[in-house]
Amino acid sequence: VSGSSLTKSRYLAGLQCSKRLWFEVHEPEESAEADPALEALFERGRRVGEEARERVPGGVLIEGPPRSREERLEATQAALEAGAKVLYEASFEVGGVFVAVDLLERRREGWRLTEVKAALDVKEEHLDDVAVQLFVARRAGLDVRRVEVMHLDRRCRFPRLERLFVREDVSEEAERRARRVGRELGRQRRTLAGARPEVEVGPHCREPRECPFLERCHPPAQQDDLTVLYRLSSKKLAALRRRGYESVTELPDEFELSALQRRQVESLRRRRLVVDPGLGAALAALEEPIAYLDFETVAPAIPAWRGCAPYEAVPVQWSCHVRDGRAQRHYEHLAEPGADPREPLVLALLAATRDARIVLAYHASFEKACLTALARALPQHARELRVLSRRLVDLLPIVRDHVYHPAFAGSFSIKDVLPALVRDSGYADLEVRDGATASALLERLLLSPAEFTSVATRKLRRDLASYCERDTLAMVTLLERLRDLASGLDSHRAR
Ligand code: SF4
């Protein structure tokens, strides 16, 4: 292992799991296809970093890649020797460990080292992050006297962005952890020099960050794995595993189960769809005209619209199918960049849903939260939005409490339920196929429109519209299928 194979991010990976560190160095992931949600995360970090620098102005920026590490180290040295008072991304390497410091300020009493985070609080991993920076910067000869984490302030409200950040003094904790860095680095080097370590999977695979090698260590769960049982407590799961059970189908008859879990067991044993006789009554309450509604939101780290806090979710798009008997119409709205998106969105929504007796959503607490947030932001429409909110009905619990198919694999998300119940349905033919990607793209479309050419913008808007439309069309298809199932028009045979 070359001496320079450790960096700050690898050090943090190694603290999470030795095997993760080993994979990152010896068997890294092939570069996967572009992931808009991940790109959005980087872009968010970059923008928050820029905002932070504006609050500590006049510094020397040590440019990152494509500049080589050597160039960055030299530029840092040159800036220090020239007496720079503030450095952005100052780079140091000691004993083969490379770090770049977000903000480095020369104060009368000594250097102040600051890590900028697009988070709302100081987290455990931030403290390890600054500790390794402190360790390396000190060894590089810097007299660091104070260590801070500069993070977003949840009390900030747009447009008062002068309160966007808080700076927390974490010197004491950073010092304490820095004392352990040397030993930990030695341990990590030994790990890297050896064979792949054996590490059991556990909560550390998702904390403090989801490990990128999850699929290598976790074999895909079988449809009848005990974990698919709805709300099975981890205590009961552990007890069953201790008694040697692995599959839902092996459970003894006397094992206590909820009605829903019993339906799951029956479905998995018979390997077919199981429908509760109460489904018809539950569906009878869904009187037409029905508006099938779905929102998409963005939650920018740096708030962009009046009254918004960092990471506040703002609805910027919706799709709505309105059905009355055989008549069906589709309405949609997608915000334009620039102005506050909320009022035009609400006006169009109120018009589209005016005649609906009920407003159907899947996992309706999300739509309810959107309507509540809109009512708060737009008091002039609050009354109508509250009336709309009272008409909301959730389709998810109707499915969950009456239907189970082995292919649900324990999930009642519409993206798992629909393809199991309706052949050739789903999202595979779309460019945008999940909510996280849609949200990431919406944020860039609305807040960084200059990134896209007009052709790319038009395509992106079409892709986003198709995705949101599919979400409400999925509910229309699902409800039709549920009605068929309730009226016995189906053989109930699993695919
Ligand atoms: S999935 Fe878990 S055990 Fe496997 S490398 Fe990642 S953190 Fe370690």
XYZ file of C-alpha atoms and ligand atoms in Angstrom:
503
model
C 0.000 0.000 0.000
C 1.470 3.320 -0.970
C 1.941 5.860 1.760
C -0.447 8.320 0.170
C -3.424 5.954 0.072
C -5.085 7.535 3.115
C -7.149 10.687 2.867
C -9.546 12.315 5.242
C -12.525 10.613 3.611
C -10.819 7.216 3.721
C -9.926 7.762 7.352
C -13.616 8.426 8.075
C -14.617 5.352 6.035
C -12.153 3.319 8.101
C -13.696 4.582 11.337
C -17.070 3.358 10.100
C -15.825 -0.092 9.027
C -12.421 -1.657 8.272
C -13.886 -3.689 5.454
C -15.316 -0.564 3.823
C -11.882 1.067 3.936
C -10.309 -2.054 2.457
C -12.889 -2.159 -0.372
C -12.412 1.544 -1.122
C -8.681 1.114 -1.604
C -8.365 -2.391 -3.083
C -11.685 -3.095 -4.807
C -13.422 0.244 -5.424
C -16.778 0.399 -7.217
C -16.578 0.626 -10.976
C -17.682 4.156 -11.817
C -21.429 3.723 -11.896
C -23.777 5.549 -14.237
C -24.505 9.193 -13.347
C -26.639 9.473 -10.218
C -28.497 12.814 -10.189
C -29.280 12.534 -6.472
C -25.587 12.050 -5.665
C -24.574 14.843 -8.037
C -27.097 17.096 -6.289
C -25.462 16.264 -2.964
C -22.046 17.355 -4.279
C -23.549 20.462 -5.847
C -25.239 21.294 -2.535
C -21.920 20.959 -0.688
C -20.212 23.152 -3.278
C -22.833 25.910 -3.029
C -22.860 25.853 0.766
C -19.045 26.035 0.691
C -19.173 29.079 -1.561
C -21.713 30.804 0.682
C -19.493 30.101 3.684
C -16.476 31.689 1.975
C -18.475 34.817 1.247
C -18.931 35.189 4.996
C -15.186 34.979 5.573
C -14.074 37.134 2.633
C -10.709 38.011 1.154
C -9.091 34.578 1.304
C -6.773 32.738 -1.060
C -8.520 29.841 -2.788
C -6.387 26.732 -3.195
C -8.038 25.260 -6.263
C -9.050 21.615 -6.035
C -8.955 18.957 -8.772
C -7.954 18.881 -11.608
C -5.022 20.489 -9.791
C -2.774 17.739 -8.470
C -2.208 17.225 -4.771
C 1.392 18.427 -5.137
C 0.233 21.650 -6.773
C -2.282 22.222 -4.018
C 0.307 21.598 -1.307
C 2.731 24.001 -3.009
C 0.048 26.678 -3.467
C -0.863 26.361 0.221
C 2.761 26.735 1.282
C 3.198 29.759 -0.980
C 0.055 31.435 0.436
C 1.169 30.786 4.016
C 4.628 32.200 3.327
C 3.093 35.249 1.625
C 1.237 35.950 4.893
C -2.328 35.133 3.738
C -4.826 35.831 6.481
C -7.489 33.470 5.158
C -7.131 30.331 3.033
C -9.890 28.308 1.435
C -9.179 24.584 0.909
C -5.667 24.871 2.385
C -4.047 21.482 1.761
C -1.644 19.514 3.952
C -0.120 16.071 3.833
C 1.712 14.385 6.657
C 2.725 10.748 6.882
C 0.770 9.943 3.741
C -2.506 11.473 4.940
C -3.917 14.281 2.825
C -6.476 16.829 4.061
C -7.979 20.048 2.678
C -9.301 22.552 5.237
C -12.446 24.466 4.223
C -11.535 27.710 6.032
C -8.247 28.530 7.666
C -7.974 31.928 9.373
C -4.869 33.530 10.813
C -5.799 35.143 14.134
C -3.584 37.009 16.574
C -3.639 34.045 18.991
C -2.988 31.418 16.282
C -4.810 29.614 13.451
C -8.517 28.904 13.381
C -9.542 25.800 11.447
C -13.156 25.574 10.264
C -15.033 22.754 8.563
C -18.154 23.808 6.638
C -21.083 21.410 6.690
C -24.390 21.536 4.807
C -26.044 20.141 7.946
C -28.282 21.654 10.601
C -26.285 20.369 13.601
C -22.816 19.244 14.560
C -22.786 15.475 14.183
C -20.462 12.819 15.603
C -18.744 12.280 12.249
C -18.025 16.006 11.900
C -15.941 15.792 15.059
C -13.841 12.940 13.655
C -13.561 14.925 10.445
C -12.093 18.004 12.166
C -9.946 15.826 14.415
C -8.000 14.344 11.509
C -7.615 17.811 9.962
C -6.323 19.175 13.237
C -3.892 16.262 13.568
C -2.459 16.727 10.071
C -2.389 20.556 10.153
C -0.520 20.524 13.482
C 2.010 18.012 12.214
C 2.473 20.246 9.177
C 3.618 22.951 11.604
C 0.486 25.052 11.988
C -0.260 26.499 15.411
C -4.022 25.758 15.458
C -5.743 27.289 18.491
C -9.397 26.908 17.704
C -11.507 24.443 15.715
C -15.014 25.167 14.489
C -17.803 23.539 12.571
C -19.766 26.066 10.510
C -23.191 24.637 9.729
C -26.587 25.835 8.555
C -28.764 27.604 11.104
C -32.270 26.130 11.298
C -33.548 29.533 12.514
C -32.567 31.215 9.247
C -35.471 32.363 7.041
C -35.210 33.634 3.500
C -34.436 36.426 2.582
C -32.399 37.021 5.775
C -29.484 34.883 4.645
C -27.044 36.754 6.872
C -28.160 34.170 9.453
C -27.518 31.209 7.159
C -24.680 29.796 9.278
C -23.749 29.229 12.872
C -20.151 28.599 13.887
C -19.711 26.208 16.769
C -16.511 25.970 18.749
C -15.634 22.261 18.881
C -11.978 22.719 19.914
C -12.173 20.604 23.039
C -13.755 17.575 21.363
C -11.493 17.931 18.306
C -8.411 17.963 20.577
C -9.637 14.892 22.431
C -10.233 12.947 19.233
C -7.058 14.210 17.549
C -5.061 12.423 20.259
C -6.412 9.110 18.958
C -5.814 9.807 15.256
C -2.194 8.595 15.151
C -3.066 5.203 16.618
C -6.117 4.842 14.397
C -4.082 5.648 11.287
C -1.628 2.903 12.245
C -4.503 0.447 12.599
C -5.925 1.465 9.229
C -2.562 1.055 7.497
C -2.257 -2.448 8.914
C -5.789 -3.217 7.706
C -4.884 -2.059 4.213
C -1.684 -4.076 4.158
C -3.511 -7.287 5.057
C -6.173 -9.528 3.573
C -9.778 -8.324 3.402
C -11.041 -8.087 6.971
C -14.081 -10.098 7.981
C -16.730 -7.757 9.364
C -20.309 -8.763 10.126
C -23.029 -6.510 8.738
C -24.879 -4.403 11.298
C -26.185 -0.924 12.102
C -22.755 0.508 11.227
C -23.509 -0.265 7.536
C -25.893 2.708 7.454
C -24.473 4.945 10.174
C -23.208 7.598 10.040
C -23.538 7.174 6.269
C -24.907 4.474 4.005
C -21.973 2.302 2.957
C -21.487 2.154 -0.836
C -20.736 -1.587 -0.594
C -24.072 -2.602 0.949
C -24.891 -4.933 -1.917
C -21.589 -6.793 -1.615
C -22.152 -7.626 2.038
C -25.953 -7.990 2.169
C -27.331 -10.705 -0.077
C -30.694 -9.598 -1.526
C -33.515 -10.539 0.873
C -35.757 -13.406 -0.232
C -39.487 -12.737 -0.625
C -40.162 -14.998 2.361
C -37.382 -13.682 4.604
C -38.590 -13.009 8.159
C -37.815 -9.300 7.741
C -40.735 -8.888 5.288
C -43.224 -9.369 8.143
C -44.920 -6.032 8.717
C -43.735 -4.302 11.888
C -42.063 -7.383 13.328
C -40.110 -6.043 16.287
C -36.354 -6.543 16.181
C -36.691 -8.441 19.479
C -39.141 -10.946 17.999
C -37.018 -11.232 14.852
C -33.912 -12.006 16.889
C -35.829 -14.559 18.996
C -37.109 -16.321 15.867
C -33.642 -16.394 14.314
C -32.259 -17.870 17.538
C -34.857 -20.632 17.302
C -33.572 -21.404 13.811
C -36.358 -19.903 11.707
C -35.340 -18.180 8.475
C -38.447 -18.149 6.343
C -41.933 -16.797 7.034
C -43.343 -20.042 5.667
C -41.701 -22.098 8.434
C -43.329 -20.203 11.300
C -45.271 -22.438 13.697
C -49.045 -21.938 13.640
C -49.165 -20.916 17.290
C -46.793 -17.986 16.693
C -48.673 -14.792 17.480
C -49.249 -12.619 14.396
C -51.286 -9.527 13.539
C -54.053 -9.872 10.925
C -51.764 -8.264 8.370
C -48.872 -10.580 9.184
C -51.229 -13.580 8.960
C -52.205 -12.438 5.468
C -48.516 -12.200 4.553
C -47.850 -15.721 5.836
C -50.844 -17.114 3.944
C -49.788 -15.361 0.732
C -46.227 -16.648 1.006
C -47.252 -20.205 1.880
C -49.732 -20.394 -1.010
C -47.464 -18.325 -3.263
C -50.384 -16.254 -4.462
C -52.204 -13.003 -4.011
C -54.434 -12.859 -0.935
C -57.285 -10.374 -0.689
C -59.228 -9.631 2.468
C -63.026 -9.712 2.037
C -63.249 -6.246 3.632
C -61.629 -4.655 0.560
C -64.959 -3.947 -1.154
C -66.318 -2.015 1.825
C -63.113 0.016 2.094
C -63.299 0.941 -1.592
C -66.997 1.789 -1.455
C -66.113 4.915 0.504
C -64.144 6.256 -2.485
C -66.854 8.188 -4.263
C -66.230 9.833 -7.609
C -65.302 12.320 -8.914
C -61.874 11.464 -7.528
C -58.785 13.652 -7.942
C -55.645 11.487 -7.842
C -52.950 13.832 -6.573
C -49.180 13.670 -6.247
C -46.726 16.424 -5.300
C -43.009 16.677 -5.937
C -40.983 18.918 -3.670
C -37.520 20.421 -3.415
C -35.789 21.072 -0.117
C -32.801 23.332 -0.854
C -30.100 23.600 1.778
C -29.906 27.345 1.071
C -33.485 28.585 1.219
C -34.639 30.419 -1.886
C -38.183 31.627 -1.239
C -39.817 33.942 1.276
C -40.106 32.555 4.803
C -38.350 29.273 3.979
C -35.818 27.660 6.329
C -32.823 25.535 5.214
C -34.064 22.164 3.909
C -37.703 23.194 4.106
C -39.648 21.118 1.573
C -41.487 23.273 -0.964
C -43.949 21.750 -3.442
C -42.958 22.778 -6.972
C -44.801 20.245 -9.117
C -47.980 18.229 -9.067
C -49.903 15.863 -11.266
C -53.623 15.226 -10.972
C -55.899 12.798 -12.776
C -59.571 13.532 -12.218
C -61.921 10.620 -12.810
C -65.644 10.493 -12.903
C -67.028 7.239 -14.254
C -65.365 6.711 -17.619
C -64.397 10.364 -18.005
C -60.772 11.086 -17.130
C -58.765 14.296 -17.407
C -55.169 14.989 -16.585
C -53.915 18.253 -15.083
C -50.355 19.123 -14.182
C -48.150 21.941 -13.003
C -44.392 22.387 -12.980
C -42.888 25.609 -11.590
C -40.776 27.995 -13.649
C -37.339 29.111 -12.424
C -37.055 32.527 -10.855
C -40.130 33.627 -8.955
C -41.635 32.006 -5.856
C -43.349 28.850 -7.201
C -46.050 28.518 -4.570
C -48.897 30.837 -5.534
C -49.168 29.813 -9.233
C -48.948 26.175 -8.097
C -51.779 26.617 -5.607
C -54.053 28.517 -8.005
C -53.692 25.805 -10.653
C -54.234 23.069 -8.059
C -57.386 24.611 -6.637
C -58.804 24.921 -10.156
C -57.958 21.304 -11.070
C -59.464 19.767 -7.925
C -62.498 22.033 -7.607
C -65.086 19.396 -8.542
C -63.507 16.381 -6.868
C -65.418 14.755 -4.030
C -62.277 13.199 -2.670
C -58.580 13.744 -3.274
C -56.743 10.442 -3.357
C -53.045 10.159 -2.616
C -50.715 7.265 -1.898
C -49.036 7.823 1.462
C -51.220 10.899 1.883
C -49.409 12.285 4.936
C -46.902 13.713 2.442
C -49.604 15.515 0.424
C -51.189 16.694 3.686
C -47.865 18.147 4.853
C -47.475 19.908 1.500
C -50.951 21.448 1.736
C -50.321 22.545 5.331
C -47.019 24.181 4.351
C -48.677 25.938 1.412
C -51.510 27.191 3.636
C -48.960 28.604 6.061
C -46.999 30.319 3.305
C -50.084 31.704 1.516
C -52.634 32.824 4.129
C -54.825 34.264 1.354
C -55.478 30.665 0.180
C -55.306 28.948 3.565
C -59.041 28.340 3.911
C -59.391 26.670 0.491
C -56.253 24.610 1.068
C -57.588 23.381 4.393
C -60.852 22.355 2.708
C -58.813 20.480 0.091
C -56.744 18.825 2.783
C -59.891 17.566 4.537
C -60.878 15.792 1.307
C -57.615 13.819 1.239
C -57.905 10.025 1.439
C -54.914 7.691 1.631
C -54.914 4.678 -0.703
C -51.875 3.066 0.959
C -53.592 1.773 4.130
C -56.431 0.375 1.991
C -53.862 -1.755 0.155
C -51.862 -2.579 3.270
C -54.886 -3.675 5.293
C -56.468 -5.849 2.600
C -54.021 -7.129 0.002
C -50.737 -9.012 -0.057
C -48.721 -10.505 -2.897
C -45.357 -12.292 -2.408
C -43.738 -9.855 -4.844
C -44.462 -6.951 -2.469
C -41.458 -8.331 -0.528
C -42.690 -6.608 2.613
C -43.085 -3.180 0.993
C -46.327 -1.285 0.433
C -44.709 1.421 -1.672
C -46.680 1.957 -4.860
C -43.508 1.202 -6.825
C -43.513 -2.329 -5.392
C -47.268 -2.857 -5.177
C -48.279 -1.835 -8.688
C -45.944 -4.090 -10.727
C -46.932 -7.034 -8.485
C -50.632 -6.485 -9.166
C -50.665 -5.174 -12.726
C -48.570 -6.708 -15.467
C -46.367 -4.349 -17.523
C -46.914 -1.418 -15.185
C -44.092 0.476 -13.569
C -41.531 3.143 -14.276
C -38.860 1.263 -16.235
C -39.590 3.082 -19.521
C -39.094 6.547 -17.981
C -35.948 8.693 -17.792
C -36.775 9.785 -14.210
C -37.897 6.808 -12.120
C -37.792 7.772 -8.466
C -38.654 10.630 -6.163
C -35.104 11.377 -4.992
C -33.902 11.815 -8.576
C -36.942 13.942 -9.444
C -36.312 16.203 -6.447
C -32.603 16.573 -7.263
C -33.357 17.471 -10.881
C -36.153 19.845 -9.915
C -33.816 21.690 -7.573
C -31.247 22.182 -10.329
C -33.890 23.110 -12.888
C -35.397 25.791 -10.648
C -32.386 27.102 -8.755
C -29.517 26.634 -11.230
C -31.319 27.050 -14.575
C -28.176 28.400 -16.236
C -26.685 24.881 -16.071
C -29.004 23.748 -18.876
C -29.337 24.686 -22.524
C -32.875 25.461 -23.681
C -33.043 22.061 -25.418
C -31.895 20.287 -22.240
C -34.379 22.298 -20.167
C -37.269 21.291 -22.406
C -36.255 17.630 -22.236
C -35.843 17.726 -18.477
C -39.246 19.339 -18.008
C -40.809 16.652 -20.196
C -39.064 13.866 -18.238
C -40.147 15.323 -14.907
C -43.721 15.791 -16.107
C -43.833 12.172 -17.328
C -42.586 10.905 -13.968
C -45.131 12.852 -11.912
C -47.936 11.923 -14.314
C -46.982 8.247 -13.962
C -47.320 8.532 -10.192
C -50.967 9.568 -10.398
C -51.713 7.246 -13.319
C -50.318 4.442 -11.144
C -52.990 5.226 -8.554
C -55.735 5.224 -11.195
C -54.568 1.807 -12.451
C -54.166 0.475 -8.932
C -57.635 1.523 -7.811
C -59.164 -0.061 -10.927
C -57.365 -3.304 -10.159
C -58.398 -3.195 -6.502
C -62.024 -2.750 -7.561
C -61.728 -5.799 -9.835
C -60.204 -7.797 -7.005
C -62.948 -6.742 -4.599
C -65.660 -7.733 -7.019
C -64.111 -11.171 -7.491
C -63.187 -10.541 -11.130
C -59.773 -11.946 -10.524
C -58.387 -15.418 -10.134
C -56.166 -14.185 -7.278
C -53.339 -16.192 -8.731
C -49.874 -14.903 -8.094
C -47.831 -14.184 -11.172
S -21.757 -3.086 4.048
Fe -21.307 -2.980 6.232
S -19.874 -4.637 6.626
Fe -19.903 -4.314 4.413
S -18.219 -2.898 4.045
Fe -20.039 -1.666 4.278
S -20.093 -1.101 6.435
Fe -18.653 -2.803 6.242
